[in-house]
Short mmCIF file of C-alpha atoms in Angstrom, two decimals:
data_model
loop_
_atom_site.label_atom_id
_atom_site.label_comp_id
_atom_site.label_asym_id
_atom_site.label_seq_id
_atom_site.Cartn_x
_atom_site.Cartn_y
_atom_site.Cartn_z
CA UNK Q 184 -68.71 81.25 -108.36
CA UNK Q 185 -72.21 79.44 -108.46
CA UNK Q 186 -71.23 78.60 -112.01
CA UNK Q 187 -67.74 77.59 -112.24
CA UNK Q 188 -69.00 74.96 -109.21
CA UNK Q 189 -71.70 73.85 -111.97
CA UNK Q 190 -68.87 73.39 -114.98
CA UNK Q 191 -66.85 71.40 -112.28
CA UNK Q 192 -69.31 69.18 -111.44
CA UNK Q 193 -70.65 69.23 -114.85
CA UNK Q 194 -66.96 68.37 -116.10
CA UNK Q 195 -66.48 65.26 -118.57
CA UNK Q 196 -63.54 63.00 -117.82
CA UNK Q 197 -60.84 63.17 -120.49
CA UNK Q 198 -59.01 59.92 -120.24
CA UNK Q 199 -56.15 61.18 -122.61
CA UNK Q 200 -55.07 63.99 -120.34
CA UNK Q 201 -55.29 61.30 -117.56
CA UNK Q 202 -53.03 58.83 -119.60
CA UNK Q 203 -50.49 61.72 -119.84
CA UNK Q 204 -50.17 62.99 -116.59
CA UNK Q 205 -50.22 59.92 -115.15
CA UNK Q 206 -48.88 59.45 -111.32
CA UNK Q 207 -46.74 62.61 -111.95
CA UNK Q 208 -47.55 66.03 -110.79
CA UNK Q 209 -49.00 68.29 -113.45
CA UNK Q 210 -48.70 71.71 -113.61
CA UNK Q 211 -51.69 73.54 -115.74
CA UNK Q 212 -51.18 77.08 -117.85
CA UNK Q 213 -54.31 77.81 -118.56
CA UNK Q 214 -54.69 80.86 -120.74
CA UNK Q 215 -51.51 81.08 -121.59
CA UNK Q 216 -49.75 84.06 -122.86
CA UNK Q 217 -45.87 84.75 -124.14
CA UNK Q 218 -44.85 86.53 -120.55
CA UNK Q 219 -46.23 83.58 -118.94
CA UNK Q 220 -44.64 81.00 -120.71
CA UNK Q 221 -41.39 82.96 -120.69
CA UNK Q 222 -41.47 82.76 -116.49
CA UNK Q 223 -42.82 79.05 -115.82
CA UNK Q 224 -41.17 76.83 -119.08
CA UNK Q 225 -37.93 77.90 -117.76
CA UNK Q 226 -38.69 77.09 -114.42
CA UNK Q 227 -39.91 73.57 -114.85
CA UNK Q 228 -36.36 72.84 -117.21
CA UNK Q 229 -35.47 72.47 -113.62
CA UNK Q 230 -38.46 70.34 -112.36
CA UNK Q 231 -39.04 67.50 -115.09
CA UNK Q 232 -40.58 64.94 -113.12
CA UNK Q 233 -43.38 67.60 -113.62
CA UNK Q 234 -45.63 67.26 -116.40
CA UNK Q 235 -46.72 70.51 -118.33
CA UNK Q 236 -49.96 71.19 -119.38
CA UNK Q 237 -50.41 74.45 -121.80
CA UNK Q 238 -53.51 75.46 -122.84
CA UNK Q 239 -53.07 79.24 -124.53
CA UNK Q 240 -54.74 82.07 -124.55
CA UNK Q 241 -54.54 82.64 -128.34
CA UNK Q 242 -54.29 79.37 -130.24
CA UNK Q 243 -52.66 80.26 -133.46
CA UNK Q 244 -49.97 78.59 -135.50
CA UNK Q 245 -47.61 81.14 -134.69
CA UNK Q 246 -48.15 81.27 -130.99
CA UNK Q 247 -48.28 77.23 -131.06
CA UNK Q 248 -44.72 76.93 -132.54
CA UNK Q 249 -43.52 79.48 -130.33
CA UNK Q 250 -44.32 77.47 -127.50
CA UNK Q 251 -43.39 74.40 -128.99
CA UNK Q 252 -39.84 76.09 -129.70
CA UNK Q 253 -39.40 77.42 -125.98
CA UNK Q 254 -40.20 73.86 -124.97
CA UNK Q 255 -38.12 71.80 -126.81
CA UNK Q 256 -35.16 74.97 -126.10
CA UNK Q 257 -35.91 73.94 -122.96
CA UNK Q 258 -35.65 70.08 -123.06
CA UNK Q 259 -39.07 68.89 -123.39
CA UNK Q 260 -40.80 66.78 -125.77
CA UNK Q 261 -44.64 68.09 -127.30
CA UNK Q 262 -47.55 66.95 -127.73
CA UNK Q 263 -50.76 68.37 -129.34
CA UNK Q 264 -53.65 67.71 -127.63
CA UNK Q 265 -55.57 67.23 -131.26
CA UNK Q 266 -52.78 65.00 -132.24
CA UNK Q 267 -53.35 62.59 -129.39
CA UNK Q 268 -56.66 63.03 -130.20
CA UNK Q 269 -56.21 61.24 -133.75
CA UNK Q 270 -53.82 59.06 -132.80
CA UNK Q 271 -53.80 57.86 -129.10
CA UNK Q 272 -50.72 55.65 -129.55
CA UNK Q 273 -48.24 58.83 -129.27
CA UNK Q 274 -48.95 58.95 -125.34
CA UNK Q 275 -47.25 55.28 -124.86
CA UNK Q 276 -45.20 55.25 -128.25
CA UNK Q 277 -41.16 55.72 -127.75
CA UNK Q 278 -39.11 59.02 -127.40
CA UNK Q 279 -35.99 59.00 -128.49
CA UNK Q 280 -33.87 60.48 -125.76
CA UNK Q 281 -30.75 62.67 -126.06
CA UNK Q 282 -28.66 63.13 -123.19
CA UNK Q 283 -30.50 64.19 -119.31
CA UNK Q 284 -33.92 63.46 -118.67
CA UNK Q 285 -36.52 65.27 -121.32
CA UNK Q 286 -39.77 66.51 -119.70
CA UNK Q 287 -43.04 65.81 -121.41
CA UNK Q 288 -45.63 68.91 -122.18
CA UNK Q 289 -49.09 68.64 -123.66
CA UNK Q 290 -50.47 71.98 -125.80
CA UNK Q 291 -54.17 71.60 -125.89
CA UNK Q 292 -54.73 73.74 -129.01
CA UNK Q 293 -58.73 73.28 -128.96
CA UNK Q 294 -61.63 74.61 -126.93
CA UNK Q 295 -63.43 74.00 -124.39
CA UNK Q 296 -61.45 71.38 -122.63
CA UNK Q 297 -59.46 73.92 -120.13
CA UNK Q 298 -62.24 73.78 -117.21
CA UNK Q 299 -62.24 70.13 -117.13
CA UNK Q 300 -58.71 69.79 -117.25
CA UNK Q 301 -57.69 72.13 -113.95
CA UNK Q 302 -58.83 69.08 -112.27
CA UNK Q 303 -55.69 66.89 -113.11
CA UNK Q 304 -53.32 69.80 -111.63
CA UNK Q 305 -51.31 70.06 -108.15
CA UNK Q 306 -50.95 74.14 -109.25
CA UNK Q 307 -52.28 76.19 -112.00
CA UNK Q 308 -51.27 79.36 -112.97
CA UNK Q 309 -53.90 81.90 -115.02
CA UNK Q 310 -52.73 83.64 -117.92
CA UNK Q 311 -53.02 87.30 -118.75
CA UNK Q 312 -51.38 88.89 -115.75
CA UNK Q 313 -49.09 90.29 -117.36
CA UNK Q 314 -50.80 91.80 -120.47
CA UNK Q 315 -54.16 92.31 -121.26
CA UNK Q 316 -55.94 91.27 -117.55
CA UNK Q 317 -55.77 87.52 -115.58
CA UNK Q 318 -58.94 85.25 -117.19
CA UNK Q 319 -61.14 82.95 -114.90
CA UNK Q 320 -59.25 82.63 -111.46
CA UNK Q 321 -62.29 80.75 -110.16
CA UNK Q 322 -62.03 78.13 -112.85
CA UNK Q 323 -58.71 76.62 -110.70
CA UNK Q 324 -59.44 77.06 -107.81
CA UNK Q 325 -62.62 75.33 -107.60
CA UNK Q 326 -60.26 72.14 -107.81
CA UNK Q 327 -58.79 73.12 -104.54
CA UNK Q 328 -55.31 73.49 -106.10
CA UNK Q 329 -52.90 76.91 -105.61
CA UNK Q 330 -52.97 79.58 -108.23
CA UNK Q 331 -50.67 81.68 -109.30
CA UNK Q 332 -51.15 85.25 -111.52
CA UNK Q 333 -49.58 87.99 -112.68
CA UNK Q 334 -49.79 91.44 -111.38
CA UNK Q 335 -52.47 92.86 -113.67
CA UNK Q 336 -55.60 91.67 -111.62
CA UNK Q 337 -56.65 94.94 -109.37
CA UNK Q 338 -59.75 94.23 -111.64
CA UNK Q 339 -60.53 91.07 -110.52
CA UNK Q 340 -61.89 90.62 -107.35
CA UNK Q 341 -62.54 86.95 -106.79
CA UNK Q 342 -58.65 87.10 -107.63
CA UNK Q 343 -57.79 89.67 -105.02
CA UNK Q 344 -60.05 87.94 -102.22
CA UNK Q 345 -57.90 84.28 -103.22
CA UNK Q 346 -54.75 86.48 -102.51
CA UNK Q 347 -55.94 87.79 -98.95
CA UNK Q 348 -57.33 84.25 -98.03
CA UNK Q 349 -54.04 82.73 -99.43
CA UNK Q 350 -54.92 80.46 -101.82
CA UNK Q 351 -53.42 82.37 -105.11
CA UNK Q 352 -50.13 84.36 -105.40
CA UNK Q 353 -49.14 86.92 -107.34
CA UNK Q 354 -46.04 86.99 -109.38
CA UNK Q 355 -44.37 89.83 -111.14
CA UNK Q 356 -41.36 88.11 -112.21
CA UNK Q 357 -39.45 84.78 -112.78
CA UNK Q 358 -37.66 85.33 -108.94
CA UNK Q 359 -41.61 85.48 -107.73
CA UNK Q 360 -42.62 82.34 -109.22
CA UNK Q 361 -39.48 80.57 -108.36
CA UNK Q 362 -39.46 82.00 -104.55
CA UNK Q 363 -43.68 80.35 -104.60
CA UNK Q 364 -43.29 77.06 -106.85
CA UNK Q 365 -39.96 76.38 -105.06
CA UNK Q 366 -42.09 76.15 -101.40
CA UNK Q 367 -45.19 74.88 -103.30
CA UNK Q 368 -42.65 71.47 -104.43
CA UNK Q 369 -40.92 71.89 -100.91
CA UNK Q 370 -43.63 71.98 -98.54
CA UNK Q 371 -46.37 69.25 -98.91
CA UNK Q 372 -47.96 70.94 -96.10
CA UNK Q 373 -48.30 74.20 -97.28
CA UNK Q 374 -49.08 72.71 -100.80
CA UNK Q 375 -52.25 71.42 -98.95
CA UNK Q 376 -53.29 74.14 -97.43
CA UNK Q 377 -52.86 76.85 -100.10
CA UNK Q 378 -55.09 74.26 -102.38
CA UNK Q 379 -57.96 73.95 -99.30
CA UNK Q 380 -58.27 77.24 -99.05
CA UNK Q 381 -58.48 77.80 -102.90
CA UNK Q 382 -61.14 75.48 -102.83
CA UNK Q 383 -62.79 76.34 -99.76
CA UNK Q 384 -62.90 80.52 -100.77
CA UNK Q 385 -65.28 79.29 -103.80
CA UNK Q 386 -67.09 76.96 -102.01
CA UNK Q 387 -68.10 79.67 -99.10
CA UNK Q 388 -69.05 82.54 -101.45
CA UNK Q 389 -70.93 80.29 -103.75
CA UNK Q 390 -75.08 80.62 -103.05
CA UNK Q 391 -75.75 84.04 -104.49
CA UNK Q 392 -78.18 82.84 -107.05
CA UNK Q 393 -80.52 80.80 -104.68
CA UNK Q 394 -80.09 84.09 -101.95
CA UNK Q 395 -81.25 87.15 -104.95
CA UNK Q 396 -84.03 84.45 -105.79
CA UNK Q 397 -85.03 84.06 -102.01
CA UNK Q 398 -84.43 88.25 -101.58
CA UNK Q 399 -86.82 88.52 -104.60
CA UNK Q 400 -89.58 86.32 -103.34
CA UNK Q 401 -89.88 88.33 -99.83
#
């Protein structure tokens, strides 16, 4: 906890990620597997005034166009992070637009941006839960936003304490993660709240390297 509170405040700004999201909300996958992305793409079909932002687990070229393909299946346009990278001018070039509204999602297919970009969500979900183990719970909710994980995270425990202080939920299937993201949109209130106490779970457990050093010295 002591050191995702370090990356956050150690976090540099990435003004592309800002350009994209924009006034909208964002939504972050961070760590991104095929189960999750099978549950939440679907979901935000639904919910296009949200932004997507995917950052996978695995970033290969087969798991990249797999994503890509559920997207645009799904009536989004894609973006590569690296590609906006090269050329900025894709974030404010024009779509062409086929019939309905077309949501937007951004793939970051690099490293080492995912802890700095949390910070431009209004709910994250952590990959893994459904597979192999959750990743870094902390690494969200230090942003004070909601989020949400599969069931695989007995493991984990800063992930079970964000469950019993309510500021992550689990989710075994796509009726679970409708049921939460539908109140999450609904309820501003209880938006807030879930986020605060995200944030303020990692805040209040944070000090254990200054107390071992102070146990050490007595």
């Amino acid at each position: 906890l002591d050191r995702v509170i370090d990356i956050r405040n150690a976090a540099a700004p990435l003004p592309l990620v800002e350009q994209f999201v924009g006034d909208a909300p964002c939504f972050i996958a961070g760590s991104s597997w095929g189960p999750d992305e099978e549950i939440y793409i679907p979901y935000f079909a639904k919910h296009k005034d949200w932004k997507l932002i995917i950052a996978p687990h695995v970033i290969s070229e087969t798991h990249l166009k797999d994503i890509e393909k559920l997207l645009q299946e799904n009536g989004f346009d894609t973006l590569r992070y690296t590609e906006v990278e090269s050329d900025p001018e894709m974030l404010s070039a024009p779509k062409e637009r086929s019939e309905g509204q077309r949501g937007e999602a951004l793939i970051i297919n690099c490293f080492g941006k995912l802890s700095s970009i949390y910070r431009y969500g209004k709910v994250a979900l952590v990959g893994g839960g459904f597979g192999v183990g959750i990743h870094n719970v902390p690494e969200a909710a230090v942003y004070g936003i909601p989020v949400l994980f599969g069931p695989n995270n007995q493991r984990f425990r800063e992930a079970r304490q964000l469950l019993s202080e309510g500021g992550s939920f689990e989710i075994h299937n796509a009726s679970d993660f409708t049921s939460t993201m539908d109140r999450l949109l609904t309820d501003e209130a209880f938006l807030r709240q879930s986020g605060e106490r995200a944030g303020s779970y990692v805040k209040d457990n944070s000090g254990a390297a200054d107390a071992v050093l102070a146990a050490i010295k007595l």
